[in-house]
Amino acid sequence: MSTQDRFFIDRLAIVGVGLIGGSLALALKEAGCVGEVTGIGRGLPNLNLALELGVVDKITRELEEGVQQADVVFLATPVMTIPDLARRVLPAMKPGAILTDGGSVKGEIVERIEPYLSGEVAFVPGHPIAGTEKSGAAAAFPTLYRDRRCILTPTERTPAAATALIRRMWETVGSEVVVMDVDKHDRILAAISHLPHMIAYTLVNAVGSYDHFEENILEYSAGGFRDFTRIASSDPAMWRDIALSNRQALLEMLERYENFLGELKRDIAAADGQKLFEFFLNSKTLRDAIL
Amino acid sequence: MSTQDRFFIDRLAIVGVGLIGGSLALALKEAGCVGEVTGIGRGLPNLNLALELGVVDKITRELEEGVQQADVVFLATPVMTIPDLARRVLPAMKPGAILTDGGSVKGEIVERIEPYLSGEVAFVPGHPIAGTEKSGAAAAFPTLYRDRRCILTPTERTPAAATALIRRMWETVGSEVVVMDVDKHDRILAAISHLPHMIAYTLVNAVGSYDHFEENILEYSAGGFRDFTRIASSDPAMWRDIALSNRQALLEMLERYENFLGELKRDIAAADGQKLFEFFLNSKTLRDAIL
Ligand SMILES: NC(=O)c1ccc[n+]([C@@H]2O[C@H](COP(=O)([O-])OP(=O)(O)OC[C@H]3O[C@@H](n4cnc5c(N)ncnc54)[C@H](OP(=O)(O)O)[C@@H]3O)[C@@H](O)[C@H]2O)c1
Ligand SMILES: NC(=O)c1ccc[n+]([C@@H]2O[C@H](COP(=O)([O-])OP(=O)(O)OC[C@H]3O[C@@H](n4cnc5c(N)ncnc54)[C@H](OP(=O)(O)O)[C@@H]3O)[C@@H](O)[C@H]2O)c1
């Protein structure tokens, strides 16, 4: 990569050219901060689409070959696949290159990748806090990361210079970069992202299967319900992986949430208007502060 | 009201000129289907605003006086206040006029109003399934009811002609009218509206009070969380009233939801990927069907 002050990645390899990987490629291209982008995947349909849409400049299904020349390799495949891909990618990368990822869970990924680090290639674990419920190369768009946060969770084994470069990469595409430890990342994400998805999926299942009236009561849902449950349209395989790989933190958050729900239920059962009002007002105040 | 085929209400009184009452007035005006609209409220600031914005043509704080000439009186104040207002309004209304309401809960309202019906004035309980998290006359807009459903829950005491007229009123403003019994309304609403609000309020409280990290973790929330919790910005007093007046159905739905959540939690704890995938896929399928 260029060592001038201006940020530039000569050769970038994206493994998994979907929403997250594809959007990074598009954003870096739009910023004029990347040379050649190689898209690596399993299947030709998505890779060909990525090529047609100009998301990447070259495509290949040969993982090791695809990453050989890269200065930066970005793993953007489902969480569960990242460690194995990293294990294969690391020995094929050139010395001094940087491996980074965008997986939504960091603890499991870091734990399973670090044993394979040789010291020749740096690994910077990352997670852009951005997304939609769409997937694949067709879902990618260059402004996805603008005004979003990106969390990096370097460990003792991550060279500071590598973290600095990946930080600049995300800043270049418009994100505010926050560095924190792996455990903190996984707890925060469990709270603000993984728990809400579990809740949305559960709500839709609980309501959608309510067959008391021989008609689909979801037909009665208005805007509020539809907005509220939009995240229940997210990819089931991705969320299975996230739930499995962030199990501990997610279970803790679920328990915390259940306690609050139990409190609310007791207040409703007791018809305690004052407590209910306070509960709702407290929530509205917290919510309005992040509007 | 006019008895010609064209639908027209000569004199309409709106008690509570907020989002729901104000939007009905604006929509009927836009459709050219109403003569004079009187806005009735407690406080002058909101009433004056309603007058200025052209939501109503006349304003008064004198309830009985305000409804005297009306052919249709629409009660659109908080749920808990509707029965008492109806009790005062009914004897002041002229024979043959129709009282209707827009309260989000129907069982409690019907139960508390029916004892006061003399037979001179018809009461048509109603509930437009439309809304935003804003309130007051300033929040009203004429297209709120377009392409929405409106549920009417007439009882044995409701004359069919009155139901027919209120049905036309809602159809005139763009809604599809569905007639069902009171109990069914309250259960469906508990499922698709009241439960989601409880869940959103609970989520924001559970996450917003998580103080493990000495920073407000809500700051990390991205678009998904914000959309998901938008309904937690709704008026706490309104939702206290709804939770209290639809207690039974809501508690049943909460229990149903807790059972589903318990199942999900067990599957996460057991790391049962297959069950998790099915749970999420089932939800996505149900959700995508109402997109
Ligand atoms: N969506 C979000 O909101 C979001 C936000 C932040 C982070 N993330 C993380 O970003 C990563 C990618 O998510 P995404 O939303 O971009 O998903 P996506 O749109 O489905 O893209 C993932 C890509 O990875 C490839 N892939 C899928 N399964 C694979 C497998 N088993 N082995 C190798 N490659 C595979 C696919 O391309 P081929 O078919 O060509 O192989 C696919 O295009 C995940 O780790 C996710 O946790 C997602
Ligand atoms: N918002 C929704 O999503 C939605 C959807 C469907 C049905 N509803 C139902 O519609 C009704 C009105 O809701 P909204 O959203 O229109 O609320 P809103 O915007 O707050 O309007 C209610 C109006 O009622 C008056 N009011 C408030 N408290 C009162 C009291 N204690 N006694 C008499 N009048 C009072 C207020 O005007 P003054 O200050 O001038 O008195 C206020 O403008 C409620 O029964 C609600 O359940 C709401």
XYZ file of C-alpha atoms and ligand atoms in Angstrom:
678
model
C 0.000 0.000 0.000
C 1.072 3.575 -0.460
C 3.034 5.146 2.380
C 2.267 8.713 1.321
C 0.067 10.755 3.617
C -2.900 10.299 1.342
C -4.621 7.024 2.237
C -4.548 4.463 -0.520
C -4.756 0.666 -0.700
C -3.109 -0.628 -3.850
C -4.633 -4.085 -3.797
C -7.659 -5.038 -1.779
C -9.206 -8.507 -1.588
C -12.788 -8.918 -0.417
C -13.750 -12.413 0.682
C -17.567 -12.544 0.557
C -18.815 -9.806 -1.758
C -22.150 -9.236 -0.073
C -23.727 -6.240 1.618
C -20.799 -5.604 3.970
C -17.872 -6.533 1.739
C -19.376 -5.035 -1.392
C -20.251 -1.759 0.282
C -16.696 -1.343 1.562
C -15.343 -1.891 -1.951
C -17.798 0.593 -3.463
C -17.113 3.203 -0.785
C -13.323 2.985 -1.168
C -13.676 3.209 -4.940
C -15.930 6.223 -4.674
C -13.360 7.860 -2.379
C -10.621 7.082 -4.929
C -8.655 5.325 -2.230
C -8.203 1.878 -3.653
C -6.380 0.434 -6.671
C -7.516 -3.008 -7.686
C -10.263 -4.858 -5.851
C -10.455 -8.638 -6.097
C -13.745 -10.268 -5.127
C -13.509 -13.791 -3.759
C -16.521 -16.054 -3.214
C -17.941 -19.513 -3.457
C -20.421 -19.135 -6.273
C -20.169 -17.496 -9.696
C -23.649 -15.922 -9.806
C -22.942 -13.477 -6.999
C -19.354 -12.864 -8.137
C -20.417 -12.164 -11.707
C -23.052 -9.775 -10.450
C -20.435 -8.011 -8.321
C -18.234 -7.639 -11.383
C -21.072 -6.357 -13.559
C -22.130 -3.830 -10.945
C -18.554 -2.566 -10.679
C -18.292 -3.563 -7.050
C -15.031 -5.400 -7.747
C -12.511 -5.388 -10.634
C -11.613 -9.072 -10.673
C -13.248 -12.195 -9.344
C -12.054 -15.634 -8.362
C -13.208 -18.642 -6.438
C -9.627 -19.596 -5.574
C -9.217 -18.254 -2.075
C -5.447 -18.616 -1.638
C -4.696 -17.307 -5.112
C -7.096 -14.387 -4.723
C -5.420 -13.023 -1.595
C -1.774 -13.508 -2.617
C -1.166 -10.022 -3.982
C -3.427 -8.165 -1.587
C -2.207 -5.462 0.792
C -5.439 -5.722 2.735
C -7.778 -8.714 2.900
C -11.300 -8.096 4.218
C -13.265 -11.138 5.369
C -16.979 -10.397 5.030
C -18.573 -13.833 5.012
C -20.926 -15.260 7.645
C -19.454 -15.116 11.151
C -19.065 -18.866 11.547
C -17.012 -19.171 8.357
C -14.524 -16.395 9.168
C -12.109 -18.377 11.390
C -11.663 -21.214 8.884
C -11.257 -18.793 6.001
C -8.665 -16.850 8.014
C -6.756 -20.044 8.720
C -6.505 -20.700 4.984
C -5.898 -17.104 3.983
C -3.141 -16.230 6.458
C -0.350 -18.470 5.075
C -1.168 -17.368 1.513
C -0.886 -13.635 2.224
C 2.283 -11.676 1.609
C 4.384 -10.527 4.601
C 3.398 -7.090 5.850
C -0.155 -7.369 4.545
C -3.131 -6.904 6.836
C -6.047 -9.222 7.438
C -9.223 -7.676 8.820
C -12.862 -8.691 9.035
C -16.371 -7.337 9.503
C -17.942 -10.137 11.508
C -20.714 -9.130 13.924
C -19.233 -11.099 16.817
C -15.613 -10.674 17.828
C -14.759 -12.961 20.778
C -15.167 -16.252 19.002
C -13.459 -14.986 15.848
C -10.444 -13.582 17.670
C -10.073 -16.661 19.818
C -10.135 -18.994 16.858
C -7.901 -16.900 14.569
C -5.105 -15.805 16.905
C -3.503 -19.287 17.176
C -2.811 -19.097 13.450
C -1.049 -15.733 13.437
C 2.613 -16.114 12.503
C 3.683 -12.514 12.966
C 4.141 -11.928 9.217
C 0.554 -10.818 8.673
C -1.341 -8.579 11.093
C -4.948 -9.293 12.024
C -7.232 -6.382 12.931
C -10.660 -7.581 14.092
C -13.372 -5.126 13.117
C -17.101 -4.624 12.962
C -18.869 -1.828 11.103
C -22.084 -0.931 12.938
C -24.093 -0.571 9.782
C -26.323 -2.784 7.749
C -29.693 -3.452 6.293
C -31.763 -6.628 6.175
C -30.728 -7.227 2.543
C -27.828 -9.377 1.427
C -25.584 -10.233 -1.536
C -23.607 -8.018 -3.916
C -26.804 -6.435 -5.237
C -27.495 -5.025 -1.766
C -24.150 -3.195 -1.556
C -24.075 0.587 -1.760
C -21.242 3.080 -1.244
C -22.803 5.190 1.507
C -23.614 2.341 3.891
C -20.834 3.325 6.303
C -21.289 7.077 6.209
C -21.956 8.581 9.666
C -21.853 5.138 11.246
C -19.540 3.759 13.843
C -17.008 1.055 13.206
C -15.602 -0.853 16.157
C -12.080 -2.273 16.041
C -11.030 -4.765 18.710
C -7.255 -5.145 18.382
C -5.587 -7.477 20.859
C -2.074 -7.622 22.292
C -1.036 -9.380 19.130
C -2.251 -6.622 16.801
C 0.511 -4.196 15.674
C -0.529 -0.578 16.327
C 0.367 0.402 12.760
C -2.070 -2.148 11.364
C -4.867 -0.898 13.581
C -4.048 2.665 12.488
C -4.311 1.737 8.830
C -7.625 -0.060 9.200
C -8.872 2.881 11.234
C -8.059 5.182 8.321
C -9.782 2.823 5.941
C -13.044 3.082 7.847
C -12.685 6.817 8.385
C -12.201 7.184 4.640
C -15.629 5.641 4.029
C -17.250 7.977 6.538
C -17.279 6.027 9.777
C -16.280 7.055 13.247
C -13.860 4.438 14.528
C -14.025 3.287 18.128
C -11.426 0.944 19.582
C -12.452 -1.298 22.446
C -11.726 -4.713 23.826
C -13.345 -7.785 22.406
C -15.500 -8.550 25.420
C -16.928 -5.051 25.567
C -17.773 -5.227 21.879
C -19.646 -8.469 22.279
C -21.679 -7.216 25.219
C -22.591 -3.923 23.607
C -23.611 -5.649 20.408
C -25.593 -8.231 22.323
C -27.536 -5.338 23.830
C -28.092 -2.997 20.907
C -28.266 -5.441 18.033
C -28.444 -9.128 18.872
C -31.099 -8.811 21.578
C -33.375 -6.626 19.401
C -33.168 -9.164 16.596
C -34.084 -12.001 18.964
C -37.019 -9.940 20.227
C -38.270 -9.086 16.757
C -38.067 -12.694 15.578
C -39.862 -13.817 18.734
C -42.613 -11.230 18.422
C -43.403 -12.154 14.840
C -43.474 -15.848 15.705
C -45.665 -15.316 18.766
C -48.148 -13.102 16.959
C -48.026 -14.793 13.576
C -48.847 -18.193 15.018
C -51.771 -16.917 17.071
C -54.580 -18.883 15.454
C -57.452 -18.014 17.740
C -59.375 -16.317 14.939
C -58.870 -18.418 11.811
C -57.331 -15.497 10.024
C -53.799 -14.163 9.910
C -53.895 -11.352 12.425
C -50.667 -9.950 10.987
C -52.928 -8.602 8.236
C -54.128 -6.044 10.764
C -50.677 -4.719 11.461
C -50.088 -1.072 10.661
C -46.947 0.964 10.112
C -45.731 0.678 13.683
C -45.715 -3.098 13.679
C -44.118 -3.261 10.258
C -41.288 -0.910 11.168
C -40.883 -2.633 14.471
C -40.496 -6.051 12.936
C -38.482 -5.141 9.845
C -35.352 -6.663 11.368
C -37.197 -9.990 11.602
C -36.676 -10.156 7.838
C -32.928 -10.526 8.334
C -31.079 -13.587 7.082
C -31.844 -16.577 9.352
C -28.462 -18.233 8.776
C -26.585 -15.067 9.696
C -28.583 -14.716 12.877
C -28.233 -18.352 13.800
C -24.472 -17.859 13.545
C -24.523 -14.674 15.595
C -26.731 -16.209 18.284
C -24.432 -19.205 18.502
C -21.164 -17.319 18.498
C -22.217 -14.638 20.981
C -24.176 -17.034 23.143
C -22.859 -15.990 26.529
C -23.386 -12.249 26.205
C -26.694 -12.748 24.451
C -28.052 -15.025 27.159
C -27.064 -12.475 29.793
C -28.891 -9.747 27.896
C -31.933 -11.919 27.356
C -32.096 -12.517 31.077
C -31.764 -8.826 31.811
C -34.546 -8.121 29.348
C -36.777 -10.832 30.799
C -36.411 -9.266 34.226
C -37.593 -5.921 32.927
C -40.446 -7.603 31.112
C -41.403 -9.428 34.303
C -41.511 -6.118 36.148
C -43.738 -4.608 33.494
C -46.035 -7.622 33.551
C -46.386 -7.415 37.316
C -47.253 -3.711 37.064
C -49.898 -4.429 34.441
C -51.337 -7.301 36.476
C -51.444 -5.052 39.534
C -52.964 -2.221 37.455
C -50.292 0.090 38.863
C -50.811 3.146 36.663
C -48.117 5.189 38.357
C -45.420 2.548 37.852
C -46.519 1.954 34.262
C -46.357 5.646 33.500
C -42.847 5.857 34.957
C -41.711 2.794 33.033
C -42.958 4.195 29.718
C -41.740 7.714 30.427
C -38.275 6.475 31.339
C -38.098 4.563 28.100
C -39.362 7.493 26.031
C -36.754 9.762 27.621
C -33.921 7.336 26.858
C -35.228 6.811 23.330
C -35.729 10.473 22.511
C -32.143 11.192 23.582
C -30.803 9.090 20.700
C -33.303 10.252 18.071
C -76.649 14.899 8.018
C -77.534 14.728 4.386
C -79.596 11.764 3.269
C -78.608 12.078 -0.366
C -76.472 9.345 -1.801
C -73.364 11.505 -1.570
C -71.899 11.144 1.901
C -71.910 14.359 3.897
C -71.900 15.252 7.589
C -73.410 18.688 8.143
C -72.089 19.248 11.638
C -69.234 17.271 13.152
C -67.897 17.697 16.681
C -64.427 16.429 17.543
C -63.727 15.995 21.240
C -59.928 15.962 21.595
C -58.387 17.599 18.541
C -55.141 15.655 18.536
C -53.531 13.330 16.036
C -56.568 11.059 15.671
C -59.403 13.597 15.960
C -57.599 16.293 13.989
C -56.658 13.950 11.171
C -60.253 12.795 10.769
C -61.418 16.419 10.545
C -58.751 17.287 7.979
C -59.455 14.188 5.892
C -63.217 14.800 5.779
C -62.611 18.431 4.866
C -60.209 17.464 2.127
C -62.831 15.048 0.796
C -65.429 17.820 0.879
C -67.677 15.637 2.987
C -68.223 17.744 6.064
C -69.893 21.072 6.760
C -68.894 22.687 10.030
C -66.375 21.093 12.377
C -66.367 22.075 16.033
C -63.255 21.260 18.029
C -63.746 20.624 21.712
C -60.893 20.381 24.216
C -59.653 21.202 27.662
C -56.988 23.762 26.906
C -56.930 26.804 24.635
C -53.375 26.425 23.289
C -54.133 23.225 21.396
C -57.600 24.412 20.339
C -56.268 27.716 19.041
C -53.612 25.869 17.126
C -56.250 23.587 15.631
C -58.238 26.656 14.531
C -55.181 28.371 13.055
C -54.173 25.246 11.150
C -57.672 24.952 9.734
C -58.234 21.579 11.387
C -61.544 22.816 12.846
C -63.860 25.762 12.127
C -64.955 26.577 15.645
C -63.559 25.791 19.065
C -64.995 25.570 22.548
C -64.125 24.202 25.941
C -67.795 23.731 26.796
C -68.373 20.074 26.143
C -72.192 19.921 26.331
C -72.628 23.106 24.346
C -70.137 22.037 21.722
C -71.909 18.776 20.871
C -75.523 20.072 20.899
C -75.838 20.744 17.183
C -73.637 17.923 15.973
C -74.867 15.141 13.703
C -71.767 13.110 14.547
C -69.626 13.421 17.665
C -66.183 11.809 17.541
C -64.452 11.173 20.855
C -60.690 11.155 20.324
C -59.281 11.782 23.785
C -57.170 9.342 25.839
C -58.868 5.968 26.276
C -59.472 6.342 30.008
C -61.330 9.623 29.543
C -63.708 8.417 26.824
C -66.383 6.758 29.033
C -66.807 9.801 31.303
C -66.902 12.167 28.361
C -69.506 9.954 26.690
C -71.634 10.005 29.825
C -71.654 13.808 29.720
C -72.031 14.105 25.970
C -74.903 11.649 25.416
C -77.706 13.597 27.136
C -76.593 16.828 25.427
C -76.701 15.409 21.899
C -79.729 15.789 19.662
C -81.948 12.753 18.973
C -80.848 10.787 15.920
C -77.245 11.938 16.172
C -74.402 9.436 16.338
C -71.660 9.153 18.915
C -68.511 7.335 17.879
C -64.958 7.126 19.156
C -61.410 6.224 18.143
C -60.119 4.730 21.376
C -57.464 2.018 21.019
C -59.241 -0.347 23.410
C -62.878 -1.236 22.956
C -64.037 -3.619 25.699
C -63.688 -1.270 28.618
C -65.117 1.672 26.657
C -68.183 -0.227 25.454
C -68.842 -1.719 28.861
C -68.706 1.639 30.557
C -70.676 3.577 27.942
C -73.564 1.237 27.145
C -75.367 1.738 30.470
C -75.811 5.405 29.538
C -77.389 4.843 26.138
C -81.000 6.018 26.084
C -81.903 4.914 22.567
C -82.072 8.483 21.255
C -78.416 8.598 20.294
C -76.548 5.701 18.688
C -73.066 4.734 19.789
C -70.671 3.149 17.263
C -67.412 2.069 18.892
C -64.502 2.416 16.485
C -60.760 2.245 16.198
C -58.730 3.436 13.224
C -55.586 1.297 12.904
C -53.373 4.214 12.073
C -51.146 6.509 14.000
C -47.727 7.917 14.590
C -45.828 8.533 17.803
C -46.658 12.269 17.630
C -49.586 13.948 19.339
C -51.666 17.127 19.456
C -53.383 19.119 16.698
C -50.031 19.931 15.108
C -49.486 16.232 14.441
C -52.736 15.847 12.467
C -52.597 15.293 8.708
C -55.320 14.462 6.183
C -53.806 11.265 4.754
C -53.320 9.451 8.066
C -56.173 7.034 7.375
C -55.504 6.358 3.737
C -54.984 2.662 2.959
C -55.385 1.794 6.620
C -57.922 -0.375 8.309
C -60.565 0.912 10.667
C -62.242 -1.533 13.007
C -65.829 -0.955 14.154
C -67.181 -3.023 17.033
C -70.948 -2.433 17.095
C -72.898 -4.312 19.769
C -76.504 -5.499 19.953
C -77.413 -2.008 20.991
C -75.915 -0.328 17.930
C -78.447 0.439 15.151
C -77.258 -0.955 11.820
C -77.876 2.390 10.101
C -75.493 4.131 12.496
C -72.790 1.553 11.864
C -73.341 1.974 8.129
C -72.910 5.721 8.342
C -69.714 5.534 10.395
C -68.445 2.905 7.988
C -68.941 5.336 5.119
C -67.195 8.066 7.072
C -64.050 5.956 7.401
C -64.241 4.734 3.834
C -64.470 8.351 2.722
C -61.108 9.079 4.338
C -59.518 6.083 2.641
C -59.803 3.286 5.171
C -60.968 -0.269 4.751
C -63.591 -0.877 7.420
C -63.713 -4.189 9.252
C -66.528 -5.008 11.647
C -65.815 -7.442 14.464
C -66.821 -8.080 18.029
C -65.281 -6.172 20.869
C -63.374 -9.085 22.341
C -61.774 -10.006 19.050
C -60.705 -6.399 18.560
C -59.043 -6.261 21.927
C -57.140 -9.485 21.400
C -55.948 -8.601 17.936
C -54.835 -5.185 19.080
C -53.109 -6.661 22.097
C -51.116 -8.809 19.681
C -50.242 -6.433 16.859
C -50.027 -3.137 18.714
C -50.105 -3.259 22.508
C -47.611 -6.106 22.899
C -45.083 -4.531 20.471
C -45.248 -1.277 22.407
C -44.630 -3.091 25.699
C -41.688 -4.894 24.126
C -40.163 -1.728 22.702
C -40.487 0.151 25.992
C -38.959 -2.810 27.824
C -36.063 -3.166 25.413
C -35.092 0.489 25.675
C -35.271 0.357 29.455
C -33.259 -2.870 29.676
C -30.548 -1.659 27.315
C -30.541 2.000 28.319
C -29.995 1.212 31.977
C -27.148 -1.216 31.325
C -24.358 0.599 33.109
C -21.585 -1.954 32.912
C -19.385 0.343 30.829
C -19.783 3.842 32.247
C -21.061 5.076 28.942
C -24.495 5.137 27.381
C -24.432 2.107 25.122
C -27.469 3.426 23.265
C -24.956 5.733 21.565
C -23.772 2.699 19.630
C -27.172 1.943 18.236
C -27.529 2.048 14.470
C -30.504 2.355 12.154
C -31.983 -1.021 13.036
C -32.211 -0.282 16.731
C -33.577 3.188 16.130
C -36.334 2.000 13.822
C -37.050 -0.879 16.115
C -37.523 1.323 19.138
C -39.277 4.279 17.531
C -42.584 3.248 19.095
C -40.941 3.565 22.522
C -41.229 7.325 21.928
C -45.007 7.112 22.134
C -46.942 9.028 24.767
C -46.496 7.344 28.188
C -49.910 8.420 29.454
C -51.671 7.016 26.426
C -49.878 3.717 26.817
C -50.475 3.545 30.532
C -54.171 3.893 29.741
C -54.086 1.258 27.035
C -52.150 -1.199 29.195
C -54.624 -0.688 32.022
C -57.766 -0.891 29.951
C -56.734 -3.905 27.883
C -55.057 -5.650 30.791
C -56.515 -9.103 30.329
C -55.787 -9.548 26.633
C -52.407 -7.912 27.003
C -51.344 -10.186 29.852
C -52.357 -13.203 27.804
C -50.289 -11.993 24.870
C -47.334 -11.197 27.098
C -47.434 -14.736 28.411
C -47.619 -16.168 24.932
C -44.651 -14.039 23.936
C -42.668 -15.045 27.027
C -43.165 -18.696 26.133
C -41.719 -18.140 22.679
C -38.854 -16.181 24.165
C -38.204 -18.987 26.632
C -38.038 -21.466 23.770
C -35.567 -19.285 21.910
C -33.444 -18.868 25.029
C -33.327 -22.615 25.564
C -32.252 -23.148 21.967
C -29.488 -20.578 22.329
C -28.344 -22.083 25.632
C -28.323 -25.528 24.036
C -26.527 -24.127 20.958
C -29.138 -25.818 18.804
C -28.311 -24.305 15.419
C -30.996 -26.214 13.568
C -33.797 -25.040 15.881
C -32.499 -21.473 15.825
C -32.406 -21.446 12.052
C -35.986 -22.728 11.883
C -37.154 -20.183 14.440
C -35.615 -17.281 12.512
C -36.699 -18.596 9.124
C -40.275 -19.058 10.281
C -40.329 -15.491 11.531
C -38.785 -14.116 8.348
C -41.365 -15.984 6.261
C -44.254 -14.598 8.302
C -42.767 -11.116 8.215
C -42.007 -11.048 4.515
C -45.605 -12.040 3.789
C -46.866 -8.722 5.182
C -44.123 -6.526 3.692
N -25.874 -7.327 7.456
C -25.535 -6.601 8.499
O -26.355 -5.851 8.992
C -24.134 -6.710 9.045
C -23.602 -5.600 9.749
C -22.301 -5.662 10.210
C -21.553 -6.820 10.025
N -22.101 -7.892 9.362
C -21.247 -9.100 9.180
O -20.724 -9.039 7.887
C -20.558 -10.363 7.371
C -21.253 -10.456 6.027
O -22.595 -10.096 6.173
P -23.429 -9.571 4.943
O -24.659 -8.925 5.509
O -22.572 -8.788 4.025
O -23.873 -10.953 4.271
P -24.128 -11.243 2.726
O -24.674 -10.025 2.052
O -24.880 -12.504 2.668
O -22.667 -11.473 2.143
C -21.872 -12.543 2.562
C -21.157 -13.118 1.364
O -20.331 -14.176 1.833
C -20.345 -15.251 0.923
N -20.636 -16.465 1.701
C -21.825 -16.849 2.195
N -21.727 -18.020 2.842
C -20.450 -18.380 2.766
C -19.731 -19.504 3.252
N -20.344 -20.481 3.945
N -18.419 -19.549 3.004
C -17.826 -18.582 2.295
N -18.470 -17.498 1.813
C -19.745 -17.408 2.033
C -21.445 -15.010 -0.084
O -20.881 -14.846 -1.354
P -20.690 -16.120 -2.274
O -22.049 -16.713 -2.478
O -20.066 -15.570 -3.514
O -19.781 -17.047 -1.510
C -22.099 -13.696 0.347
O -22.270 -12.798 -0.717
C -21.119 -11.305 8.432
O -20.044 -11.818 9.185
C -21.975 -10.407 9.293
O -22.002 -10.847 10.624
C -23.361 -7.845 8.854
N -51.853 7.743 18.393
C -52.207 6.603 17.870
O -51.366 5.910 17.291
C -53.649 6.156 17.968
C -54.143 5.288 16.987
C -55.486 4.896 17.044
C -56.283 5.352 18.082
N -55.762 6.166 19.042
C -56.663 6.620 20.124
O -57.090 7.919 19.792
C -57.295 8.679 20.977
C -56.528 9.978 20.850
O -55.160 9.697 20.615
P -54.223 10.755 19.908
O -53.024 10.009 19.464
O -54.969 11.566 18.935
O -53.818 11.653 21.151
P -53.485 13.212 21.164
O -52.832 13.621 19.885
O -52.788 13.482 22.441
O -54.905 13.910 21.184
C -55.784 13.753 22.264
C -56.452 15.077 22.541
O -57.362 14.876 23.611
C -57.339 15.968 24.482
N -57.174 15.443 25.847
C -56.026 14.977 26.379
N -56.212 14.571 27.645
C -57.519 14.776 27.918
C -58.312 14.560 29.065
N -57.799 14.039 30.192
N -59.607 14.878 28.979
C -60.115 15.419 27.857
N -59.392 15.654 26.757
C -58.122 15.328 26.779
C -56.173 16.839 24.117
O -56.628 18.086 23.676
P -56.855 19.268 24.740
O -55.502 19.472 25.369
O -57.368 20.377 23.931
O -57.864 18.728 25.725
C -55.475 16.136 22.965
O -55.192 16.995 21.882
C -56.867 7.806 22.140
O -57.994 7.217 22.703
C -56.019 6.745 21.471
O -56.090 5.514 22.177
C -54.476 6.603 18.978
